[in-house]
Short mmCIF file of C-alpha atoms and ligand atoms in Angstrom, two decimals:
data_model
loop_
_atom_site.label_atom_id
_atom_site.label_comp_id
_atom_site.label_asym_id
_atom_site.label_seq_id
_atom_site.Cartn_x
_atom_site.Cartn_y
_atom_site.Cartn_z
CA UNK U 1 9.32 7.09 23.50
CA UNK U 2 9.28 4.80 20.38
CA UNK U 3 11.31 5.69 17.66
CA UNK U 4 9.25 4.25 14.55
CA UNK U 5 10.84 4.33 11.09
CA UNK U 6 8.65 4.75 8.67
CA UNK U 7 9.72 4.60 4.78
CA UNK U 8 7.71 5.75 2.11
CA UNK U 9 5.82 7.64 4.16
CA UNK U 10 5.32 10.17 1.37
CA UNK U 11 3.20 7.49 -0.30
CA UNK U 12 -1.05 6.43 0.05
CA UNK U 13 -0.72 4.11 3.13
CA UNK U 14 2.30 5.47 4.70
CA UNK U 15 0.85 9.15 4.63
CA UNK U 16 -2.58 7.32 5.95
CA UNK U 17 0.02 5.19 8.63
CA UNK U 18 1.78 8.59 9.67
CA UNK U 19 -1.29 10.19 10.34
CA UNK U 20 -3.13 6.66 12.58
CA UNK U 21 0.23 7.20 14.40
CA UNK U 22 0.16 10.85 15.30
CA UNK U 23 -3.33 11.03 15.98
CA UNK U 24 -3.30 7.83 18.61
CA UNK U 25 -1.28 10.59 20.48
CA UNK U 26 0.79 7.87 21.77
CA UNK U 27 4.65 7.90 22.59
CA UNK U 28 6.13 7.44 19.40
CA UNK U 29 8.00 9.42 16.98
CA UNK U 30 8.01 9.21 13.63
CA UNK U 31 10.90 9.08 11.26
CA UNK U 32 9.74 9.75 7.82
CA UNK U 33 11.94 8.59 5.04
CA UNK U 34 10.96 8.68 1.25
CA UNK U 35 12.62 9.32 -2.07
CA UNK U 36 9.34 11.53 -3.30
CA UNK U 37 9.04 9.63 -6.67
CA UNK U 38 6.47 10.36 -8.80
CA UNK U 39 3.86 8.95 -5.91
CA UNK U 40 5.45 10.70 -2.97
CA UNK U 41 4.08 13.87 -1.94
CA UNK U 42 4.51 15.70 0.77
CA UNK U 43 1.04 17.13 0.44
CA UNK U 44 -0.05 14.19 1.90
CA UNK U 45 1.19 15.15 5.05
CA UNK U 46 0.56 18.77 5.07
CA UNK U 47 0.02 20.05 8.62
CA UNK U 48 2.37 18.16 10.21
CA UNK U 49 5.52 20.31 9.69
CA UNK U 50 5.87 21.42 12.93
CA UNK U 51 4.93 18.13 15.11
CA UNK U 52 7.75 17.58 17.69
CA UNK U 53 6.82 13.79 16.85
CA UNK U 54 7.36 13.68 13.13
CA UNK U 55 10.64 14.49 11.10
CA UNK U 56 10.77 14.22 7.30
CA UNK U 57 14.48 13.27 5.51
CA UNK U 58 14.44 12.84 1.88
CA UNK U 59 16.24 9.47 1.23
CA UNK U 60 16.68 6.58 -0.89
CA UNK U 61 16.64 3.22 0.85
CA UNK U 62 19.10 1.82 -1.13
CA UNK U 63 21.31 4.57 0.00
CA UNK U 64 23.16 2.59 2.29
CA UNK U 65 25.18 5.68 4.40
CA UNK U 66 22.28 7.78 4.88
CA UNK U 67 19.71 4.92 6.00
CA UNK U 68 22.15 4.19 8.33
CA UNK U 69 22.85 7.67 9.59
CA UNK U 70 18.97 8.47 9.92
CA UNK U 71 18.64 4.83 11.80
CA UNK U 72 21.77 6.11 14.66
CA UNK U 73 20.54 9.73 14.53
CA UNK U 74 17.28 9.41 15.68
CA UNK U 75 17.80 5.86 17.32
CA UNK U 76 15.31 3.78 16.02
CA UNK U 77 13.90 1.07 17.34
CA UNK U 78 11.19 0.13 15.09
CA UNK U 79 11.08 -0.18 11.34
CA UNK U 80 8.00 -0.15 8.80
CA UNK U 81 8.70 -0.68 5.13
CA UNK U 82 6.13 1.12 3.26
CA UNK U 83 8.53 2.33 0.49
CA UNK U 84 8.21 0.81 -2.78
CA UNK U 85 7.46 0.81 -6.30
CA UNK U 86 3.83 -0.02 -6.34
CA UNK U 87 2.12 0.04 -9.51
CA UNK U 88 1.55 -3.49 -11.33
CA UNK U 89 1.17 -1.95 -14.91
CA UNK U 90 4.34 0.59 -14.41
CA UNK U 91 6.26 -2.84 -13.43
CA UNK U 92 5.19 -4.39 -16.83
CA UNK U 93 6.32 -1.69 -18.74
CA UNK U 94 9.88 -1.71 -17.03
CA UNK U 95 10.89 -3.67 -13.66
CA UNK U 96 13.85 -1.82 -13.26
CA UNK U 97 13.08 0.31 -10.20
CA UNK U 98 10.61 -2.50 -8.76
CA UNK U 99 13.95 -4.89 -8.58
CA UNK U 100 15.93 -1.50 -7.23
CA UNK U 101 13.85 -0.41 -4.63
CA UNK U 102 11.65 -3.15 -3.27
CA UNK U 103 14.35 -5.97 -3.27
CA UNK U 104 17.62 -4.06 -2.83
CA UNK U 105 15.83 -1.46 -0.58
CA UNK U 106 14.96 -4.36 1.53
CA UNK U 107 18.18 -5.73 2.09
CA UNK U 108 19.81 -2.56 2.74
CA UNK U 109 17.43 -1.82 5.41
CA UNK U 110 17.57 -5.47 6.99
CA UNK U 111 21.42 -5.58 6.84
CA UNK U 112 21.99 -2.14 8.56
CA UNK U 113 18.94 -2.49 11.21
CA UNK U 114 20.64 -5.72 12.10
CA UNK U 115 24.09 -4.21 12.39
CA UNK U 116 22.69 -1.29 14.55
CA UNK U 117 19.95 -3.52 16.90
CA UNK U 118 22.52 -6.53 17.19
CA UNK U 119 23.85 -6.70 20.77
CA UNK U 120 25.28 -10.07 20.42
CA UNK U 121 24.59 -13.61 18.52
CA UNK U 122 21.49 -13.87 17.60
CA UNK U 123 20.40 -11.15 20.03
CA UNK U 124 18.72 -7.67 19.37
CA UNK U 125 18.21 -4.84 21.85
CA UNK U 126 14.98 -4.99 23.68
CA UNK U 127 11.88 -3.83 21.55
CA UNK U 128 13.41 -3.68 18.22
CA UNK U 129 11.12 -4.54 15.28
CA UNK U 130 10.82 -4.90 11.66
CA UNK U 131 7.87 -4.99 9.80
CA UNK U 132 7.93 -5.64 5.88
CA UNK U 133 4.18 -4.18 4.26
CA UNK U 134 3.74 -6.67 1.59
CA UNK U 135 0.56 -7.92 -0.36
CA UNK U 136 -1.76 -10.34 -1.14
CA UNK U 137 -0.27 -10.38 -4.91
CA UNK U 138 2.59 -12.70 -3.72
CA UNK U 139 0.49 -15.52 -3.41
CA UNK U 140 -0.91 -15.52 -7.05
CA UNK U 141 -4.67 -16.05 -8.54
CA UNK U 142 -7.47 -17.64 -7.50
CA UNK U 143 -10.25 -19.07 -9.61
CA UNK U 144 -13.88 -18.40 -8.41
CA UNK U 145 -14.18 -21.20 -6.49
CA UNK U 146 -11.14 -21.64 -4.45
CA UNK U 147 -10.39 -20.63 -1.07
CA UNK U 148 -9.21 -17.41 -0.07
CA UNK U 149 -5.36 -16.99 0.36
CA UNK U 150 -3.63 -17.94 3.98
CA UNK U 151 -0.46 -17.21 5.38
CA UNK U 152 0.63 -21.36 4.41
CA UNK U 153 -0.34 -20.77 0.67
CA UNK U 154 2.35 -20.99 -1.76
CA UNK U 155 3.77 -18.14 -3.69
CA UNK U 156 3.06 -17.65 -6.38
CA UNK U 157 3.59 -14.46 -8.12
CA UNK U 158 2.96 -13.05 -11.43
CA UNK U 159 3.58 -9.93 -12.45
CA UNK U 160 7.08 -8.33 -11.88
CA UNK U 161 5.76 -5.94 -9.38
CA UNK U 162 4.53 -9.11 -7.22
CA UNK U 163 7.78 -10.67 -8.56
CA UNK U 164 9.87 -7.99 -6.39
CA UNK U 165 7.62 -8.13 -3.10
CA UNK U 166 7.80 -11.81 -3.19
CA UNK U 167 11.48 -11.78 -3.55
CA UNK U 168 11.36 -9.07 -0.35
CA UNK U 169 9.48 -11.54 1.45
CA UNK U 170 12.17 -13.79 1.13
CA UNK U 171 15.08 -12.14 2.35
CA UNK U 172 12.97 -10.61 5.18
CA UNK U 173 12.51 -14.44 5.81
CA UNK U 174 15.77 -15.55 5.76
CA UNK U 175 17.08 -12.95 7.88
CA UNK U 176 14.80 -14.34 10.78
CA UNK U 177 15.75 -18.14 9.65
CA UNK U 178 19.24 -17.19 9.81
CA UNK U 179 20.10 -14.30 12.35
CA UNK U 180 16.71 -14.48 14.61
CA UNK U 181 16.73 -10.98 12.92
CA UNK U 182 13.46 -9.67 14.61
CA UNK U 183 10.90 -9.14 12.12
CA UNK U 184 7.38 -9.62 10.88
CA UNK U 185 5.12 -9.67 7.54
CA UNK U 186 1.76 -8.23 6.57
CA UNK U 187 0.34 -9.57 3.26
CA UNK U 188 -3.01 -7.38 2.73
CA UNK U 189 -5.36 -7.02 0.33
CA UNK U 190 -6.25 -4.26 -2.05
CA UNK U 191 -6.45 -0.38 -0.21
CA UNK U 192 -8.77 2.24 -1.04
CA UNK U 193 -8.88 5.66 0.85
CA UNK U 194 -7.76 9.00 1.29
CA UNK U 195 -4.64 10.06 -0.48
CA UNK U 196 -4.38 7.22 -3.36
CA UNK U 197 -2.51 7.93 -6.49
CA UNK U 198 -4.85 8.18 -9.50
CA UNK U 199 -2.77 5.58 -11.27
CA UNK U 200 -5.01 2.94 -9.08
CA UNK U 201 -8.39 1.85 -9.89
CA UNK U 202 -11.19 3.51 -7.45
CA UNK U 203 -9.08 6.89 -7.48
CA UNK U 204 -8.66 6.89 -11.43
CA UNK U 205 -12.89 6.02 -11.99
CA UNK U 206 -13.32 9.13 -9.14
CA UNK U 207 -11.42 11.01 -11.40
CA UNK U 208 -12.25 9.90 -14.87
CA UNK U 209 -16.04 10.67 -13.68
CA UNK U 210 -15.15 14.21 -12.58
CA UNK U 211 -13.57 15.29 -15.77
CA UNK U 212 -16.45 13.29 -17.68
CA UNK U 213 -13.57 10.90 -19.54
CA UNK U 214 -13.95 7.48 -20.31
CA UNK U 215 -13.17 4.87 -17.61
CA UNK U 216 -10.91 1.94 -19.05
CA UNK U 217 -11.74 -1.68 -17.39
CA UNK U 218 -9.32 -4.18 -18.48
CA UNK U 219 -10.59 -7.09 -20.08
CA UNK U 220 -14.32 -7.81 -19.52
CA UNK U 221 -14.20 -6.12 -16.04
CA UNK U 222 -14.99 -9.75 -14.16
CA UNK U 223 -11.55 -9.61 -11.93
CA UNK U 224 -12.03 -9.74 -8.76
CA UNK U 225 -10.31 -7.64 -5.68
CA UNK U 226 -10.67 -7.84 -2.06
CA UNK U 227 -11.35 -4.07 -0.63
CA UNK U 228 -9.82 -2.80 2.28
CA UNK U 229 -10.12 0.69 3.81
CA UNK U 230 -6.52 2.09 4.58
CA UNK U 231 -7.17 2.88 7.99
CA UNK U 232 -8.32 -0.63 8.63
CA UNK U 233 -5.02 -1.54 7.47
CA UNK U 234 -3.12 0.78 9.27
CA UNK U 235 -4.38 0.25 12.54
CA UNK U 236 -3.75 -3.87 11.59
CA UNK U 237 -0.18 -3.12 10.90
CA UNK U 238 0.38 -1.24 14.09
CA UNK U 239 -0.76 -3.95 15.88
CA UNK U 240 1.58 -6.23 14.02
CA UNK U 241 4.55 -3.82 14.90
CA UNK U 242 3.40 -3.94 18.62
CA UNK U 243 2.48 -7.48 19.20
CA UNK U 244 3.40 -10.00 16.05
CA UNK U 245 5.15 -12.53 16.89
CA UNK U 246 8.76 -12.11 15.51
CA UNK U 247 9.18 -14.68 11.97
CA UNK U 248 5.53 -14.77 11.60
CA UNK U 249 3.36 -13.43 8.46
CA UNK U 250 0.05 -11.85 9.16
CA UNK U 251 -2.63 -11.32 6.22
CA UNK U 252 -4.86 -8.60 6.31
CA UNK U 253 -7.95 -8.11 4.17
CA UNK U 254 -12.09 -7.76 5.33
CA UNK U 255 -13.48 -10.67 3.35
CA UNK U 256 -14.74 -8.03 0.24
CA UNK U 257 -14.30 -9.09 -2.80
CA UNK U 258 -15.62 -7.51 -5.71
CA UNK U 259 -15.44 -7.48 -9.45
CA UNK U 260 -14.13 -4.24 -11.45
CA UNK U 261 -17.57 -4.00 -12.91
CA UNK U 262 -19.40 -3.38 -9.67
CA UNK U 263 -16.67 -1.04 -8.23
CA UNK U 264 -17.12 1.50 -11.38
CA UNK U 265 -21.03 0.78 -11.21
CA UNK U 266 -21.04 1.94 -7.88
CA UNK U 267 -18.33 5.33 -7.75
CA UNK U 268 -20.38 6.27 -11.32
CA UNK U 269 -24.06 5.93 -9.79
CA UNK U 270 -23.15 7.68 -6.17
CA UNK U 271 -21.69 10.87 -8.59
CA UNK U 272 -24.70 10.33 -10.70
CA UNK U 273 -27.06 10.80 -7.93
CA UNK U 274 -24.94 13.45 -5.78
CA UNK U 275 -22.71 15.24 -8.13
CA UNK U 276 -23.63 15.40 -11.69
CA UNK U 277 -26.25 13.53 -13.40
CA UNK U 278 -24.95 13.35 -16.85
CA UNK U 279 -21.96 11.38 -15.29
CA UNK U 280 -23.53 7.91 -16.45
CA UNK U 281 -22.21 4.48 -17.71
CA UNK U 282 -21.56 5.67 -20.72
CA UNK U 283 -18.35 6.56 -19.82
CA UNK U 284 -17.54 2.78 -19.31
CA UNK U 285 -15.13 1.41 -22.28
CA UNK U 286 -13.18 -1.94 -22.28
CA UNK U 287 -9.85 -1.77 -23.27
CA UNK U 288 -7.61 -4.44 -23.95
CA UNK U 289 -6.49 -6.60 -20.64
CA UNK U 290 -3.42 -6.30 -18.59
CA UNK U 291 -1.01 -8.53 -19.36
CA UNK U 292 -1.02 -11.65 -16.93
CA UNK U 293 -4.05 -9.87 -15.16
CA UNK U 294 -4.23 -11.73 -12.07
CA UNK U 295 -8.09 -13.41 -11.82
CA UNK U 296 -9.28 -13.01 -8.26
CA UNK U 297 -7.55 -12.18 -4.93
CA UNK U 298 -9.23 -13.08 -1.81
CA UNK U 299 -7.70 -12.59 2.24
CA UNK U 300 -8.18 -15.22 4.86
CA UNK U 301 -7.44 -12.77 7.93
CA UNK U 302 -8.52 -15.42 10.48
CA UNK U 303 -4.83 -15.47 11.96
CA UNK U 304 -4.82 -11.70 12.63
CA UNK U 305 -8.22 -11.67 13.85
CA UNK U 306 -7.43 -14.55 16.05
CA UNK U 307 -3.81 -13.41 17.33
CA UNK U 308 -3.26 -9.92 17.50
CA UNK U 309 -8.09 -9.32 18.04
CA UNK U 310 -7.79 -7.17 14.99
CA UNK U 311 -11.34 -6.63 12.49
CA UNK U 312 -11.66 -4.19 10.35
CA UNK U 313 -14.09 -1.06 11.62
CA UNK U 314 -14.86 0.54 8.07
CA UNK U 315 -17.96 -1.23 5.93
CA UNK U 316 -17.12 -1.14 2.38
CA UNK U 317 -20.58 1.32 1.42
CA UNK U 318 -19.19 3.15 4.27
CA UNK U 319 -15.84 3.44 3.12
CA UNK U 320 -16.50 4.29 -0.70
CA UNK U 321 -18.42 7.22 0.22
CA UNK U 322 -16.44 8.60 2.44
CA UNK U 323 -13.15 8.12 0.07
CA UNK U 324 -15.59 9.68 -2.80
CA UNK U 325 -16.30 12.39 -0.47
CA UNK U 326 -12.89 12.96 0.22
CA UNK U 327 -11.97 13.59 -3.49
CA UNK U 328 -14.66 15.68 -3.93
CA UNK U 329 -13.49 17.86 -1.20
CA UNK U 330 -9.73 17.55 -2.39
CA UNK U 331 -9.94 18.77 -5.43
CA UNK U 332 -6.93 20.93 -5.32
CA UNK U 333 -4.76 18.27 -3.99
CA UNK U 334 -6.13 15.73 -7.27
CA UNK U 335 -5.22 18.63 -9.94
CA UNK U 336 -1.16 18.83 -8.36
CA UNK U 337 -1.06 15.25 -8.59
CA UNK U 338 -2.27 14.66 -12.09
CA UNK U 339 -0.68 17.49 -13.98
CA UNK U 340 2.53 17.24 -15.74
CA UNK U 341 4.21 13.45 -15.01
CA UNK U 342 0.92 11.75 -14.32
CA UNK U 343 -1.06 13.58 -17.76
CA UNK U 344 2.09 11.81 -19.57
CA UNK U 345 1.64 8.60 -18.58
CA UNK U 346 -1.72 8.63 -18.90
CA UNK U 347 -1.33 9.53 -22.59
CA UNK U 348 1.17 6.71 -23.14
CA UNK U 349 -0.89 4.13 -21.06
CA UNK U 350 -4.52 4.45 -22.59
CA UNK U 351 -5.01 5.58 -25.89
CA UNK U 352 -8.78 6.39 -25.59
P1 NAD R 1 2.66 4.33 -3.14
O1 NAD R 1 3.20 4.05 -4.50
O2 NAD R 1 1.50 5.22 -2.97
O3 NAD R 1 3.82 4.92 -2.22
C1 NAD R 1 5.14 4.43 -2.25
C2 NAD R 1 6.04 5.45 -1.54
O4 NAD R 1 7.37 4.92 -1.51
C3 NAD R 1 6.12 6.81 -2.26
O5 NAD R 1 6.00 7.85 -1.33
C4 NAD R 1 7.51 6.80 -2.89
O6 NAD R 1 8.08 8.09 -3.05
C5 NAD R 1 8.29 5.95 -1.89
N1 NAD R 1 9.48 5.32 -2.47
C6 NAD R 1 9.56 4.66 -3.65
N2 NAD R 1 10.84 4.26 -3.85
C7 NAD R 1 11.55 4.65 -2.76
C8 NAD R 1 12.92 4.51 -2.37
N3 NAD R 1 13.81 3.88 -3.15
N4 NAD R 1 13.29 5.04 -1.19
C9 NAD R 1 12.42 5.70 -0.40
N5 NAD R 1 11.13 5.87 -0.73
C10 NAD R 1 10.69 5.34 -1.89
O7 NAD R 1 2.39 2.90 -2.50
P2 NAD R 1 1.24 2.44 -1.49
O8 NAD R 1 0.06 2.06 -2.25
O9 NAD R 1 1.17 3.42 -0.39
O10 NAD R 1 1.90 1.09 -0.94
C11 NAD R 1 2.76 1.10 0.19
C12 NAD R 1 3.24 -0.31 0.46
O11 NAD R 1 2.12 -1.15 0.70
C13 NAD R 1 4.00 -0.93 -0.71
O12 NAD R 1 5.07 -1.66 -0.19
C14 NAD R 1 2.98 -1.86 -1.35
O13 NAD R 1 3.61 -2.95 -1.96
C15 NAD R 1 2.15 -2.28 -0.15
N6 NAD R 1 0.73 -2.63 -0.40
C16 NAD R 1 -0.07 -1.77 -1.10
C17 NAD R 1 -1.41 -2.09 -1.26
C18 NAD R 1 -2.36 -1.16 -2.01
O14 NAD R 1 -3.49 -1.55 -2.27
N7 NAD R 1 -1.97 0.05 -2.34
C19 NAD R 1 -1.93 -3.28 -0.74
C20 NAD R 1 -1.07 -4.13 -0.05
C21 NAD R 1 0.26 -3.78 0.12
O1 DAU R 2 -3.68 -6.55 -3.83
C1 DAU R 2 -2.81 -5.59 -3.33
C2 DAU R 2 -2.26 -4.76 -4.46
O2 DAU R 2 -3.32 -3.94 -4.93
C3 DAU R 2 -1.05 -3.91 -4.08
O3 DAU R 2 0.00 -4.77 -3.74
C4 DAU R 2 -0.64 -2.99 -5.23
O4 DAU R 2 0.41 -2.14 -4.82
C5 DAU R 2 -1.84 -2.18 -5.64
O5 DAU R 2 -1.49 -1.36 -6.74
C6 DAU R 2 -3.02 -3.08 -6.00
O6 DAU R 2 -2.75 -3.81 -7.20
P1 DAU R 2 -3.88 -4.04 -8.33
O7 DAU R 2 -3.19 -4.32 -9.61
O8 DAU R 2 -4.91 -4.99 -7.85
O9 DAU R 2 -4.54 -2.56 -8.30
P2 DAU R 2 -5.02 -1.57 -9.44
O10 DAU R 2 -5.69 -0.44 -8.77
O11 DAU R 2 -3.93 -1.27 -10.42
O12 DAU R 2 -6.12 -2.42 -10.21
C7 DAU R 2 -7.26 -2.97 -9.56
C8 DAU R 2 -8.05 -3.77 -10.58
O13 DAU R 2 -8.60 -2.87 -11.55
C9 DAU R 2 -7.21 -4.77 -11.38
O14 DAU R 2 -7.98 -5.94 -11.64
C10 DAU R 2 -6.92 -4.05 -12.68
C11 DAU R 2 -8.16 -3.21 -12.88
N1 DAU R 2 -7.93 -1.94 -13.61
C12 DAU R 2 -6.98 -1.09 -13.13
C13 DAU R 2 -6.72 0.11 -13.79
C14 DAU R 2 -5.65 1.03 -13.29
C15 DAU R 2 -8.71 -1.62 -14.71
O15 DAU R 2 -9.59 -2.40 -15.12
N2 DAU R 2 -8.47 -0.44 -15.35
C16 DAU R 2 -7.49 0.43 -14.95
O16 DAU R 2 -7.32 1.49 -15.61
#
């Protein structure tokens, strides 16, 4: 039986990870740790309470004593780092927590996983592993015409969100370089799915449309992201976990890109045509940019498709309806999530 640690589990793509896990029905156990910030929610994992396979610990993973004591208790052998703070425009109004969590948090785990796995220099007990979830943002902007992002690129990072992750990547580096410390990094491209904090793009437009509010588009809506579904992404980083090869960086994306404009066009016309039909462009306004808005990311996953035979199943006109869908049948779930904390920041982030 694997032991799998999974932090931030509590979060969009750990809840979506937890779940992969469980339902592959395979002989792991999951460790859940997350601080429940304002995008943890243990709604996102409602049903498994009573799975012999999953346990749930409220923690901070820059609290050294109890990562540690979680990591002998339940002896685990495999670490994925989920837990961070993940919103670009939070981490331009104050980095604080971004440095806290996703550079300190990172160290803390590395140091006490490799006090715990070490069984002698440079030597880790048998199937130990340690894989850091970063992103595609370390590695910059492109312009239109240059090539997508590989694992050799430079980083390159702009924001202080992409700041911190970098940074991450860099210890999580250096402990292989240094101690053989046996870990791996995924660098993927944007999610969309299931679960998603309405602070993010497709889940805020799903949103915006329902309650018939304007949808803000930074700038003149021409940035471009590359789309991933989340369960593509899980399944890549499981693979990762179970076959990686230890110091090396995977990237993960589907070869998607697409420009804000066309996302919105296409959430607002599928509710058009199956929900409501007064929800219509009108509700398109363009607000003033983000702040070092990054122009175009764009995933080269040749390594991982090459390496570890990973491709993404999910077709983004697939994928959109089915998150839509999802929404529309998870209505409940949206209204906890953006009452009270999320309503306030709203407010304070778009004054439309
Ligand atoms: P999210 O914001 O939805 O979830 C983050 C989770 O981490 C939350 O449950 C939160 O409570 C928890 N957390 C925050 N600080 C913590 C702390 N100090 N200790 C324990 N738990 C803490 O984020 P997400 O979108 O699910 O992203 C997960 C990871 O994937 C992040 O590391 C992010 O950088 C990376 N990533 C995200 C995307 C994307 O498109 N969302 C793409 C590539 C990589
Ligand atoms: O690329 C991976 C990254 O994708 C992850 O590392 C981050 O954790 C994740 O948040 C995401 O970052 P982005 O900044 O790309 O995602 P976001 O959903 O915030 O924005 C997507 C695009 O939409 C971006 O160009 C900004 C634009 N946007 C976003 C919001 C919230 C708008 O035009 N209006 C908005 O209100």
């Amino acid at each position: 039986m694997k032991n799998i640690l999974v932090t931030g589990g509590a979060g969009f793509i750990g809840s979506n990870f937890i779940r992969y896990i469980l339902n592959k029905n395979e002989e792991v156990r999951v460790i859940n740790v997350d601080k429940l910030t304002y995008a943890g929610n243990l709604e996102n994992l409602k049903g498994l309470e009573g799975n012999p396979r999953y346990i749930f610990e409220k923690i901070d993973i820059c609290n050294k004593q109890a990562v540690k004591r979680v990591m002998e208790d339940y002896n685990v052998d495999t670490i994925i780092n989920f837990a961070a703070e993940s919103h670009v425009d939070r981490s331009i109004v104050d980095p604080t927590e971004f440095i806290n969590t996703n550079i300190k948090g990172t160290q803390i785990l590395l140091d006490i996983a490799k006090k715990i796995w070490t069984i002698g220099e440079d030597k880790y007990k048998e199937g130990t592993r340690y894989v850091q979830v970063s992103t595609d943002e370390v590695y910059g902007s492109l312009e239109q015409d240059e090539k997508c992002f590989t694992e050799k690129t430079p980083l390159n990072p702009h924001s202080p969100y992409s700041a911190s992750k970098a940074s991450a990547d860099m210890l999580v580096k250096a402990y292989y370089d240094t101690y053989k410390f046996p870990a791996c990094i995924t660098r993927c491209s944007n999610n969309y799915g299931p679960y998603q904090f309405p602070e993010k793009f497709i889940p805020l437009i799903i949103n915006n449309c329902l309650k018939h509010k304007l949808i803000p588009i930074y700038g003149d809506g021409s940035n471009i992201r590359d789309w991933l579904y989340v369960e593509d992404h899980c399944e890549a980083i499981y693979k990762v976990a179970l076959k990686g090869k230890i110091g090396d960086i995977y990237n993960i994306g589907g070869h998607n890109e697409r420009t804000n404009i066309q996302i919105v066009k296409k959430i607002i016309n599928y509710m058009h045509d199956n929900v409501d039909d007064s929800i219509n462009e009108k509700l398109i306004t363009y607000v003033k940019d983000r702040k070092g808005h990054d122009k175009r990311y764009g995933i080269n996953p040749e390594k991982i498709f090459k390496e570890l035979n990973w491709i993404p199943k999910t077709q983004f006109e697939d994928g959109i309806v089915q998150t839509i869908k999802w929404y529309l049948k998870n209505q409940e779930w949206l209204e906890n999530v953006v009452s009270g904390e999320y309503e306030k920041y709203y407010n304070r982030m778009y004054k439309i």
